Short mmCIF file of C-alpha atoms and ligand atoms in Angstrom, two decimals:
data_model
loop_
_atom_site.label_atom_id
_atom_site.label_comp_id
_atom_site.label_asym_id
_atom_site.label_seq_id
_atom_site.Cartn_x
_atom_site.Cartn_y
_atom_site.Cartn_z
CA MET A 1 80.74 79.31 50.20
CA SER A 2 81.77 77.05 47.02
CA ALA A 3 79.33 76.97 44.05
CA PRO A 4 76.81 75.02 43.73
CA PHE A 5 77.88 74.41 40.16
CA ARG A 6 81.28 73.64 39.00
CA PHE A 7 80.93 74.47 35.34
CA ASP A 8 83.54 73.83 32.54
CA ASN A 9 81.90 75.41 29.72
CA THR A 10 83.12 73.78 26.17
CA TYR A 11 80.13 75.18 23.76
CA ALA A 12 80.84 78.39 25.19
CA ARG A 13 84.29 78.80 23.70
CA LEU A 14 83.28 77.78 20.38
CA PRO A 15 83.07 80.54 17.69
CA GLU A 16 80.89 83.58 18.25
CA ALA A 17 78.64 81.77 14.83
CA PHE A 18 77.44 79.12 16.98
CA PHE A 19 74.96 80.80 20.00
CA ALA A 20 73.62 84.27 21.05
CA ARG A 21 75.33 85.07 24.55
CA GLN A 22 72.02 86.02 26.62
CA GLU A 23 71.05 85.97 30.24
CA PRO A 24 67.39 84.57 31.27
CA GLU A 25 65.05 87.40 31.72
CA PRO A 26 64.01 87.29 35.78
CA VAL A 27 60.33 87.12 36.85
CA PRO A 28 58.65 87.81 39.71
CA GLU A 29 57.93 85.71 41.94
CA PRO A 30 59.55 82.22 41.52
CA GLY A 31 57.66 79.15 43.78
CA TRP A 32 58.84 75.22 43.24
CA ILE A 33 57.76 72.70 41.67
CA ALA A 34 60.27 69.55 41.85
CA PHE A 35 63.29 69.30 42.62
CA ASN A 36 65.32 65.94 41.41
CA GLU A 37 67.31 65.68 44.44
CA SER A 38 69.09 62.44 43.81
CA MET A 39 70.07 63.30 40.27
CA ALA A 40 71.41 66.73 41.55
CA GLU A 41 73.83 64.40 43.48
CA SER A 42 74.75 62.18 40.49
CA LEU A 43 75.78 65.68 38.64
CA GLY A 44 77.42 66.27 41.63
CA LEU A 45 75.83 69.68 42.71
CA ASP A 46 75.51 71.04 45.80
CA ALA A 47 72.00 69.56 46.32
CA HIS A 48 71.34 70.60 49.38
CA ARG A 49 72.11 74.05 48.83
CA LEU A 50 70.38 73.96 45.35
CA GLY A 51 67.27 72.36 47.01
CA GLN A 52 66.72 75.58 49.02
CA ASP A 53 66.73 79.33 47.99
CA ASP A 54 69.52 79.42 46.06
CA GLY A 55 68.02 76.93 43.98
CA LEU A 56 64.93 78.72 43.56
CA LYS A 57 66.78 81.73 42.34
CA ILE A 58 68.64 79.59 39.81
CA PHE A 59 66.08 77.81 38.48
CA SER A 60 64.02 80.77 37.84
CA GLY A 61 66.25 82.95 35.99
CA ASN A 62 66.47 85.34 38.57
CA ARG A 63 70.48 84.64 39.83
CA VAL A 64 72.95 83.65 36.99
CA PRO A 65 75.80 81.13 38.86
CA ASP A 66 78.88 81.77 39.28
CA GLY A 67 80.54 80.08 36.07
CA ALA A 68 77.92 79.89 34.05
CA GLN A 69 77.85 81.19 30.64
CA PRO A 70 74.59 81.78 29.62
CA LEU A 71 73.67 81.34 26.13
CA ALA A 72 71.05 80.22 23.23
CA MET A 73 72.49 78.16 20.81
CA ALA A 74 71.92 78.56 16.92
CA TYR A 75 70.22 75.83 14.99
CA ALA A 76 68.37 75.10 11.80
CA GLY A 77 65.79 72.02 11.04
CA HIS A 78 63.68 70.57 8.81
CA GLN A 79 59.78 71.27 10.18
CA PHE A 80 56.93 68.62 9.02
CA GLY A 81 59.02 68.47 6.28
CA HIS A 82 60.05 72.21 5.40
CA PHE A 83 63.70 73.64 5.80
CA VAL A 84 63.39 76.91 8.68
CA PRO A 85 67.22 78.52 7.91
CA ARG A 86 67.17 79.81 11.51
CA LEU A 87 65.66 78.12 14.58
CA GLY A 88 67.84 78.12 17.37
CA ASP A 89 67.07 78.62 21.25
CA GLY A 90 63.68 80.77 21.32
CA ARG A 91 63.10 79.94 24.93
CA ALA A 92 65.84 77.96 26.27
CA ILE A 93 68.98 78.84 27.79
CA LEU A 94 72.12 77.34 28.15
CA LEU A 95 73.78 77.85 31.44
CA GLY A 96 76.88 75.36 31.23
CA GLU A 97 78.07 72.11 31.17
CA VAL A 98 78.74 69.60 34.40
CA ILE A 99 81.23 66.82 34.45
CA ASP A 100 78.66 64.59 36.70
CA ARG A 101 80.19 61.68 39.29
CA GLN A 102 80.29 58.74 36.14
CA ASP A 103 82.29 61.49 34.53
CA ARG A 104 80.02 62.31 31.56
CA ARG A 105 79.42 65.69 30.53
CA ARG A 106 76.21 67.00 30.86
CA ASP A 107 74.67 70.09 29.72
CA ILE A 108 72.65 72.32 32.01
CA GLN A 109 69.78 74.13 30.70
CA LEU A 110 66.92 76.52 31.25
CA LYS A 111 63.56 76.13 29.34
CA GLY A 112 61.06 78.97 29.26
CA SER A 113 63.78 81.23 30.83
CA GLY A 114 62.50 84.85 28.42
CA PRO A 115 63.71 85.77 25.18
CA THR A 116 66.36 85.57 23.49
CA PRO A 117 67.48 86.60 19.54
CA PHE A 118 66.31 83.76 18.26
CA SER A 119 62.83 84.27 19.24
CA ARG A 120 61.31 85.41 16.28
CA ALA A 121 57.78 86.38 17.71
CA GLY A 122 57.42 84.13 20.89
CA ASP A 123 57.42 85.03 24.46
CA GLY A 124 60.38 82.64 25.41
CA ARG A 125 58.32 81.50 27.81
CA SER A 126 56.48 77.79 29.11
CA ALA A 127 53.25 77.64 29.91
CA LEU A 128 53.06 75.35 33.87
CA GLY A 129 51.45 72.24 31.62
CA PRO A 130 54.40 71.19 29.47
CA VAL A 131 56.82 72.13 31.82
CA LEU A 132 54.82 69.18 33.99
CA ARG A 133 54.71 67.17 31.01
CA GLU A 134 58.04 66.94 30.00
CA TYR A 135 59.09 66.65 33.61
CA LEU A 136 57.00 63.54 34.12
CA VAL A 137 57.61 61.98 30.70
CA SER A 138 61.52 62.20 30.35
CA GLU A 139 62.10 61.11 34.08
CA ALA A 140 59.64 57.99 33.28
CA MET A 141 61.85 57.37 29.87
CA HIS A 142 64.60 57.57 31.98
CA ALA A 143 63.14 55.06 34.49
CA LEU A 144 62.12 52.97 31.33
CA GLY A 145 65.77 52.51 30.19
CA ILE A 146 65.38 54.53 27.41
CA PRO A 147 68.47 57.59 26.52
CA THR A 148 66.67 60.63 26.95
CA THR A 149 66.97 64.62 28.73
CA ARG A 150 66.27 64.39 32.20
CA ALA A 151 64.72 67.16 34.62
CA LEU A 152 66.82 68.68 37.29
CA ALA A 153 64.31 70.78 38.19
CA ALA A 154 60.51 72.86 38.09
CA VAL A 155 59.51 76.32 39.48
CA THR A 156 56.74 78.62 38.85
CA THR A 157 57.53 82.30 38.05
CA GLY A 158 54.54 84.19 38.80
CA GLN A 159 53.81 85.03 35.66
CA THR A 160 51.03 84.92 33.61
CA VAL A 161 51.59 83.17 29.62
CA TYR A 162 49.11 83.47 27.02
CA ARG A 163 48.22 80.68 24.96
CA ASP A 164 44.74 80.13 23.45
CA ARG A 165 44.56 81.30 27.24
CA PRO A 166 45.84 82.81 30.09
CA LEU A 167 47.76 80.44 31.88
CA PRO A 168 50.68 80.05 34.80
CA GLY A 169 54.07 80.26 33.41
CA ALA A 170 56.75 77.87 34.79
CA ILE A 171 61.05 77.27 33.81
CA LEU A 172 62.01 73.43 33.51
CA THR A 173 66.00 73.17 34.13
CA ARG A 174 66.74 70.48 32.19
CA THR A 175 70.30 68.29 31.32
CA ALA A 176 70.84 66.29 28.78
CA ALA A 177 74.36 64.81 26.89
CA SER A 178 74.53 68.48 24.99
CA HIS A 179 71.67 70.12 23.18
CA VAL A 180 73.42 69.41 19.30
CA ARG A 181 70.90 68.58 17.08
CA VAL A 182 71.08 67.42 13.36
CA GLY A 183 69.51 70.97 12.88
CA THR A 184 73.04 72.61 14.32
CA PHE A 185 74.89 70.98 11.42
CA GLN A 186 72.29 72.20 9.01
CA TYR A 187 72.68 75.77 10.18
CA PHE A 188 75.77 76.06 9.29
CA ALA A 189 75.58 74.09 6.10
CA ALA A 190 72.61 75.80 4.60
CA ARG A 191 74.81 79.09 4.79
CA GLY A 192 77.56 76.94 2.83
CA ASP A 193 79.85 77.82 6.00
CA ASN A 194 82.03 74.19 5.86
CA GLN A 195 84.91 75.58 8.30
CA ALA A 196 82.14 75.62 10.34
CA VAL A 197 80.72 72.37 10.29
CA ARG A 198 84.04 70.95 10.89
CA THR A 199 84.26 72.81 13.60
CA LEU A 200 81.22 71.30 14.97
CA GLY A 201 81.57 67.82 13.47
CA ARG A 202 84.96 68.04 15.89
CA TYR A 203 83.58 69.37 18.54
CA VAL A 204 80.86 65.86 18.64
CA ILE A 205 83.25 63.48 17.62
CA ASP A 206 85.18 64.80 21.19
CA ARG A 207 82.44 65.03 23.08
CA HIS A 208 80.26 61.92 21.77
CA TYR A 209 81.62 59.99 19.40
CA PRO A 210 85.60 60.02 20.27
CA GLN A 211 86.08 56.83 18.66
CA CYS A 212 85.60 58.58 15.38
CA ASN A 213 87.90 60.26 15.01
CA GLN A 214 89.44 58.54 12.85
CA ALA A 215 90.77 58.39 8.26
CA SER A 216 87.20 59.03 7.45
CA PRO A 217 85.65 60.94 10.32
CA TRP A 218 82.56 62.41 9.29
CA LEU A 219 81.35 59.45 7.21
CA ALA A 220 82.10 57.70 10.81
CA LEU A 221 80.45 60.21 12.65
CA LEU A 222 77.56 59.89 10.13
CA GLU A 223 77.35 55.87 10.76
CA ALA A 224 77.74 56.33 14.85
CA VAL A 225 74.73 58.85 15.05
CA LEU A 226 72.87 56.63 12.77
CA GLU A 227 73.43 53.73 15.09
CA ARG A 228 72.06 55.23 18.20
CA GLN A 229 69.41 56.58 16.44
CA ALA A 230 68.20 53.33 14.91
CA SER A 231 68.42 51.75 18.72
CA LEU A 232 66.79 54.85 20.01
CA VAL A 233 63.45 54.86 17.98
CA ALA A 234 63.34 50.89 18.54
CA ARG A 235 63.49 51.46 22.06
CA TRP A 236 60.64 53.83 22.06
CA MET A 237 58.40 51.86 19.76
CA GLN A 238 59.12 48.89 22.01
CA THR A 239 57.52 51.25 25.09
CA GLY A 240 54.21 52.37 22.68
CA PHE A 241 56.17 55.97 22.58
CA ILE A 242 55.34 58.24 20.24
CA HIS A 243 57.46 61.34 20.07
CA GLY A 244 55.21 63.51 18.15
CA VAL A 245 57.28 66.10 16.22
CA MET A 246 60.16 64.40 15.49
CA ASN A 247 61.82 67.28 13.29
CA THR A 248 65.11 67.80 12.10
CA ASP A 249 65.82 70.32 15.36
CA ASN A 250 64.59 67.52 17.73
CA MET A 251 66.88 65.09 16.90
CA SER A 252 69.72 64.69 19.30
CA ILE A 253 73.01 64.01 18.27
CA ALA A 254 74.01 62.53 21.30
CA GLY A 255 70.72 60.13 20.58
CA GLU A 256 69.04 60.90 23.22
CA THR A 257 65.08 61.71 23.59
CA ILE A 258 64.77 65.29 23.66
CA ASP A 259 62.11 67.77 22.92
CA TYR A 260 58.63 66.23 24.94
CA GLY A 261 56.20 68.40 23.14
CA PRO A 262 53.09 66.59 21.83
CA CYS A 263 54.71 63.24 22.54
CA ALA A 264 52.30 60.40 24.40
CA PHE A 265 52.21 56.94 24.98
CA MET A 266 49.90 54.62 23.26
CA ASP A 267 47.48 53.06 25.07
CA ARG A 268 45.39 50.58 22.71
CA PHE A 269 47.81 49.58 19.87
CA ASP A 270 47.63 51.05 16.82
CA PRO A 271 50.38 51.31 14.40
CA ALA A 272 48.71 54.44 13.08
CA THR A 273 48.21 56.28 16.44
CA VAL A 274 48.76 59.96 16.06
CA PHE A 275 49.04 62.33 19.01
CA SER A 276 50.23 65.37 17.89
CA SER A 277 47.22 68.32 17.32
CA ILE A 278 49.65 69.66 14.37
CA ASP A 279 49.95 66.31 12.66
CA HIS A 280 47.26 66.22 10.18
CA GLN A 281 49.05 63.60 7.89
CA GLY A 282 50.20 61.09 10.09
CA ARG A 283 53.95 62.10 9.63
CA TYR A 284 55.26 60.98 13.05
CA ALA A 285 52.86 58.23 13.69
CA TRP A 286 53.98 55.31 15.80
CA ALA A 287 54.49 52.91 12.54
CA ASN A 288 56.43 55.78 11.05
CA GLN A 289 58.83 56.67 13.56
CA ALA A 290 61.85 54.59 12.05
CA PRO A 291 61.54 55.81 8.26
CA ILE A 292 61.23 59.47 9.69
CA ALA A 293 64.49 59.08 11.64
CA GLN A 294 66.68 57.85 8.38
CA TRP A 295 64.81 60.79 6.83
CA ASN A 296 66.17 62.91 9.33
CA LEU A 297 70.20 61.21 9.01
CA ALA A 298 69.41 62.05 5.38
CA ARG A 299 69.38 65.77 6.38
CA LEU A 300 72.85 65.08 8.24
CA ALA A 301 74.37 63.21 5.57
CA GLU A 302 73.56 66.41 3.60
CA SER A 303 75.12 68.87 5.89
CA LEU A 304 77.98 66.62 6.40
CA VAL A 305 79.02 66.23 2.44
CA GLY A 306 80.39 69.24 1.49
CA VAL A 307 83.06 68.36 4.08
CA MET A 308 83.32 65.34 2.96
CA ASP A 309 83.96 66.28 -0.36
CA GLU A 310 86.66 68.19 0.55
CA ASP A 311 88.17 65.36 2.12
CA GLY A 312 88.01 64.08 -1.56
CA LEU A 313 85.54 60.91 -0.59
CA ASP A 314 82.69 60.44 -3.41
CA ALA A 315 80.70 61.71 -0.55
CA PRO A 316 77.02 60.98 -1.93
CA THR A 317 77.79 57.09 -2.86
CA GLU A 318 79.74 56.88 0.49
CA ALA A 319 77.02 58.75 2.29
CA ASN A 320 74.34 56.75 0.74
CA ARG A 321 75.93 53.36 1.38
CA VAL A 322 75.93 54.37 5.28
CA LEU A 323 72.62 55.84 5.17
CA GLU A 324 70.86 52.50 3.45
CA THR A 325 72.24 50.43 6.69
CA PHE A 326 69.46 52.01 8.65
CA PRO A 327 66.70 49.60 7.73
CA ASP A 328 68.89 46.93 9.22
CA ARG A 329 69.88 48.21 12.31
CA PHE A 330 66.70 49.01 13.09
CA GLN A 331 65.29 46.22 12.43
CA ALA A 332 68.19 44.58 14.53
CA HIS A 333 67.44 46.13 17.66
CA TRP A 334 64.08 46.22 16.92
CA LEU A 335 63.96 42.17 16.90
CA ALA A 336 66.34 41.93 19.73
CA GLY A 337 64.19 43.51 22.10
CA MET A 338 61.05 42.17 20.91
CA ARG A 339 63.15 38.69 21.52
CA ARG A 340 63.48 39.99 25.01
CA LYS A 341 59.60 41.10 25.39
CA LEU A 342 58.76 37.61 23.80
CA GLY A 343 60.64 35.77 26.79
CA LEU A 344 63.25 34.54 23.67
CA THR A 345 67.12 33.80 24.02
CA THR A 346 67.85 32.89 21.26
CA GLU A 347 67.67 33.05 17.38
CA GLU A 348 65.05 31.78 15.10
CA PRO A 349 64.34 32.84 11.63
CA GLY A 350 60.77 32.85 12.19
CA ASP A 351 60.82 35.08 15.16
CA ALA A 352 60.07 38.13 13.08
CA GLY A 353 57.52 37.03 11.83
CA MET A 354 56.19 35.83 15.20
CA VAL A 355 56.13 39.01 16.31
CA ASP A 356 54.33 41.03 13.30
CA GLU A 357 51.56 38.24 13.86
CA LEU A 358 51.45 39.31 17.79
CA LEU A 359 51.20 42.68 16.88
CA ASP A 360 47.99 42.37 14.37
CA LEU A 361 46.81 40.13 17.13
CA LEU A 362 46.86 43.05 19.43
CA HIS A 363 45.84 45.51 16.85
CA ARG A 364 42.79 43.32 15.95
CA SER A 365 41.64 43.04 19.31
CA SER A 366 41.97 46.55 20.18
CA ALA A 367 44.60 45.39 23.28
CA ASP A 368 46.47 48.08 25.71
CA PHE A 369 49.91 47.80 24.80
CA THR A 370 51.54 47.85 27.88
CA ASN A 371 49.37 45.84 29.67
CA ALA A 372 49.24 42.81 27.13
CA PHE A 373 52.70 42.65 27.43
CA ARG A 374 52.93 42.53 31.05
CA ALA A 375 50.29 39.71 31.46
CA LEU A 376 52.60 38.27 28.28
CA ALA A 377 54.94 36.93 31.10
CA ASP A 378 52.47 34.60 32.87
CA ALA A 379 51.02 33.38 29.55
CA PRO A 380 53.50 30.05 28.63
CA ASP A 381 51.28 28.53 31.02
CA ASP A 382 47.51 28.06 29.47
CA ASP A 383 46.49 28.23 33.38
CA ARG A 384 47.53 31.51 34.03
CA ALA A 385 46.84 33.39 30.53
CA GLY A 386 43.81 34.58 31.50
CA ALA A 387 45.37 37.62 32.26
CA PHE A 388 46.46 37.85 28.97
CA ARG A 389 43.61 36.94 27.06
CA ALA A 390 41.85 39.36 29.46
CA GLU A 391 43.41 42.15 27.55
CA LEU A 392 42.09 40.72 24.22
CA ASN A 393 38.21 42.29 23.15
CA ARG A 394 38.44 39.36 21.08
CA PRO A 395 40.60 36.44 22.66
CA GLU A 396 39.91 33.13 20.69
CA LEU A 397 41.74 35.24 18.41
CA ALA A 398 45.04 34.49 20.48
CA ASP A 399 45.02 30.53 20.56
CA GLU A 400 46.76 29.62 17.11
CA TRP A 401 49.40 32.21 18.05
CA LEU A 402 49.87 31.51 22.01
CA GLN A 403 50.27 27.96 20.37
CA SER A 404 52.86 29.08 18.15
CA TRP A 405 54.74 31.11 20.69
CA ARG A 406 54.51 27.97 23.16
CA ARG A 407 56.36 25.85 20.66
CA ARG A 408 59.06 27.99 20.20
CA LEU A 409 59.89 28.57 23.54
CA ALA A 410 59.54 24.92 24.37
CA ARG A 411 62.59 24.94 21.73
CA GLU A 412 64.33 27.05 24.85
CA ALA A 413 65.91 25.79 27.97
CA VAL A 414 64.63 28.49 29.87
CA GLU A 415 63.21 27.76 33.35
CA ASP A 416 59.57 29.60 33.75
CA THR A 417 60.13 31.52 36.62
CA ARG A 418 63.42 33.17 35.20
CA ARG A 419 61.86 33.53 32.05
CA GLY A 420 58.72 35.55 33.81
CA ASP A 421 61.12 37.50 35.19
CA ALA A 422 63.34 38.54 32.43
CA MET A 423 59.97 39.52 30.21
CA ARG A 424 58.56 41.80 32.71
CA ALA A 425 62.26 43.47 33.07
CA ALA A 426 61.30 44.31 29.34
CA SER A 427 57.95 44.94 29.60
CA PRO A 428 56.90 47.96 31.87
CA ALA A 429 54.27 47.51 34.36
CA PHE A 430 53.98 51.46 34.39
CA ILE A 431 53.87 54.30 31.65
CA PRO A 432 52.90 57.49 31.81
CA ARG A 433 49.43 57.67 30.57
CA ASN A 434 48.49 60.22 28.99
CA HIS A 435 45.01 60.79 30.77
CA LEU A 436 46.56 60.82 33.57
CA ILE A 437 49.49 63.50 32.64
CA GLU A 438 46.38 65.53 31.30
CA GLN A 439 44.60 64.94 34.91
CA ALA A 440 48.06 65.49 36.77
CA ILE A 441 48.31 69.16 34.87
CA SER A 442 45.15 70.18 35.36
CA GLY A 443 45.23 69.91 39.02
CA ALA A 444 48.12 72.26 38.74
CA VAL A 445 47.15 74.73 36.14
CA GLU A 446 43.33 74.67 37.56
CA SER A 447 44.08 74.48 41.41
CA SER A 448 47.22 74.60 42.26
CA ASP A 449 47.14 70.69 43.34
CA TYR A 450 50.11 68.74 42.31
CA SER A 451 49.46 65.55 44.55
CA LEU A 452 49.00 63.44 41.10
CA PHE A 453 52.09 64.91 40.02
CA ASN A 454 53.75 63.86 42.75
CA GLU A 455 52.12 60.41 42.98
CA LEU A 456 53.26 59.99 39.50
CA ARG A 457 56.98 60.63 39.71
CA GLN A 458 57.33 58.14 42.45
CA VAL A 459 54.97 55.37 40.81
CA LEU A 460 56.52 55.94 37.64
CA ALA A 461 60.64 56.10 39.00
CA ARG A 462 59.93 52.23 39.34
CA PRO A 463 57.75 51.21 36.22
CA PHE A 464 59.16 47.48 35.97
CA THR A 465 57.83 47.17 39.52
CA ASP A 466 54.72 46.20 40.67
CA GLN A 467 53.28 48.51 43.03
CA PRO A 468 50.82 47.24 45.33
CA GLY A 469 47.72 49.86 45.48
CA LYS A 470 48.69 51.67 42.35
CA ASP A 471 46.57 49.51 39.96
CA ASP A 472 44.92 53.12 39.16
CA PHE A 473 48.31 54.14 37.43
CA ALA A 474 48.39 51.32 34.95
CA ARG A 475 44.94 50.87 33.92
CA PRO A 476 44.09 52.42 30.79
CA PRO A 477 42.19 55.18 30.26
CA GLU A 478 38.05 54.74 30.61
CA PRO A 479 36.08 56.34 27.35
CA HIS A 480 35.40 59.58 28.88
CA GLU A 481 39.27 59.69 29.86
CA ARG A 482 40.60 59.08 26.55
CA VAL A 483 43.02 61.87 25.71
CA TYR A 484 43.05 62.01 21.32
CA GLN A 485 45.48 65.14 21.04
CA THR A 486 48.08 66.95 22.62
CA PHE A 487 49.41 70.08 21.99
CA CYS A 488 53.27 71.77 21.51
CA GLY A 489 53.87 75.12 22.50
CA THR A 490 56.11 74.57 25.15
P1 AMP B 1 59.82 73.18 19.35
O1 AMP B 1 58.53 72.86 18.16
O2 AMP B 1 58.99 73.21 20.68
O3 AMP B 1 60.77 72.17 18.90
O4 AMP B 1 60.02 74.51 18.48
C1 AMP B 1 60.68 75.22 17.60
C2 AMP B 1 61.06 76.06 17.81
O5 AMP B 1 59.96 77.49 17.82
C3 AMP B 1 62.70 76.35 18.54
O6 AMP B 1 63.41 77.32 17.96
C4 AMP B 1 61.38 77.22 19.71
O7 AMP B 1 62.68 77.79 20.15
C5 AMP B 1 60.90 77.82 18.73
N1 AMP B 1 59.81 78.31 20.25
C6 AMP B 1 59.08 77.55 20.89
N2 AMP B 1 58.18 78.34 21.22
C7 AMP B 1 58.51 79.34 21.72
C8 AMP B 1 58.44 80.79 22.71
N3 AMP B 1 56.87 81.04 23.26
N4 AMP B 1 59.03 81.29 22.31
C9 AMP B 1 60.20 81.74 21.66
N5 AMP B 1 60.38 80.91 20.66
C10 AMP B 1 59.84 79.68 20.72
MG1 MG B 2 62.90 71.55 19.82
#
């Protein structure tokens, strides 16, 4: 029998200081929650076999598949602004890497598979709720077209884990372009180990940014990571996503969304929205995500300054010059995406102001972010603008804005139906609504009922398509359903 994975493990060939070799710890009674068969196929895996008992053993950590070289990665990170020199994979184990059907290298990682040398006081385990949340939200993110780690499988362990109360344990198998983070660079830079920073930098350039193999590779790398983050955060904000823990250890060098802890999508639009129960200052609020990304990138720049100096560059000046491009790059991505949401195909100087006025209107009239943008696709025609107005609790505030938007649309020669389709392709009907995720989790945790989890998986796989009979999944929460906080502790 051939192996279900064809591993080719480049990270495991890096120097020993980069990780700790660690096998998953077996669990008593594994049970299936979900297997992402179509993704397994696109990864070039033996999907049929992995969907059966072999897969259950592997995804629960009870069997290490042939060719895997399990390890826990070392990294540091700024958590809510405070530097922690040694974090690392405390509850995750990288099994190895595979090359997918599109020739992209993907990490295969178990999350919640037992203690590692980086576990500190933690148990190395995950509770069921956070596993379900990451499964649903990361797959929804992918369907929304936003770069992200993905979910290959989820299993229960038959073990109880203790958080604020006893909970069923679970393991998520996720895939990523890689698990190198800003914090991985910080780990070595904080030790003054420039040799390791170089090795890591070269690894990252080879794996993610081959175009940076040039005269000043470190500046080029900084710029390339910055560009991907500017694009990523703009995409998040355009779907109302709030990451919740944008610590430097949770910022992927490859530019994917990673670590779905206390994340959530906004319902009613308010730029100050925060969900994380531990984010008391609003550090990671919706509107703060761009400046925070730039702050995190400054920590990456600092980690690279030592090797740039050795290359004879005026490192601080050069690095700052790159960092200072972030606001403009972010703004360019933001505006390009918002133009799509407004149905615009050309650029005019007044567009940014028009976007700000619309957001202000949505805020002042407590509109549901997702549904208001979705309804806007019909609003160029005043006879069909009722659905948009109905999203606003003060619809009269919309008149002036709608008029100026329509005057702007009239300066473009785009046919209404085509524009409507383009707008719907930029503004989803379905996002993973927090109250539904919480209901899906409580069904599973309290009564092993996975029906809502499974239905959400299906609906959220086609977020841009109107789905008859699924209106409940597009409805914002009633007051009694509202979720104000989400918790970490995956
Ligand atoms: P996070 O807030 O999820 O990004 O995790 C921050 C750090 O805490 C990482 O180093 C994790 O590996 C570690 N960690 C979180 N939960 C656990 C746990 N249950 N057991 C061991 N380490 C953990
Ligand atoms: Mg993390």
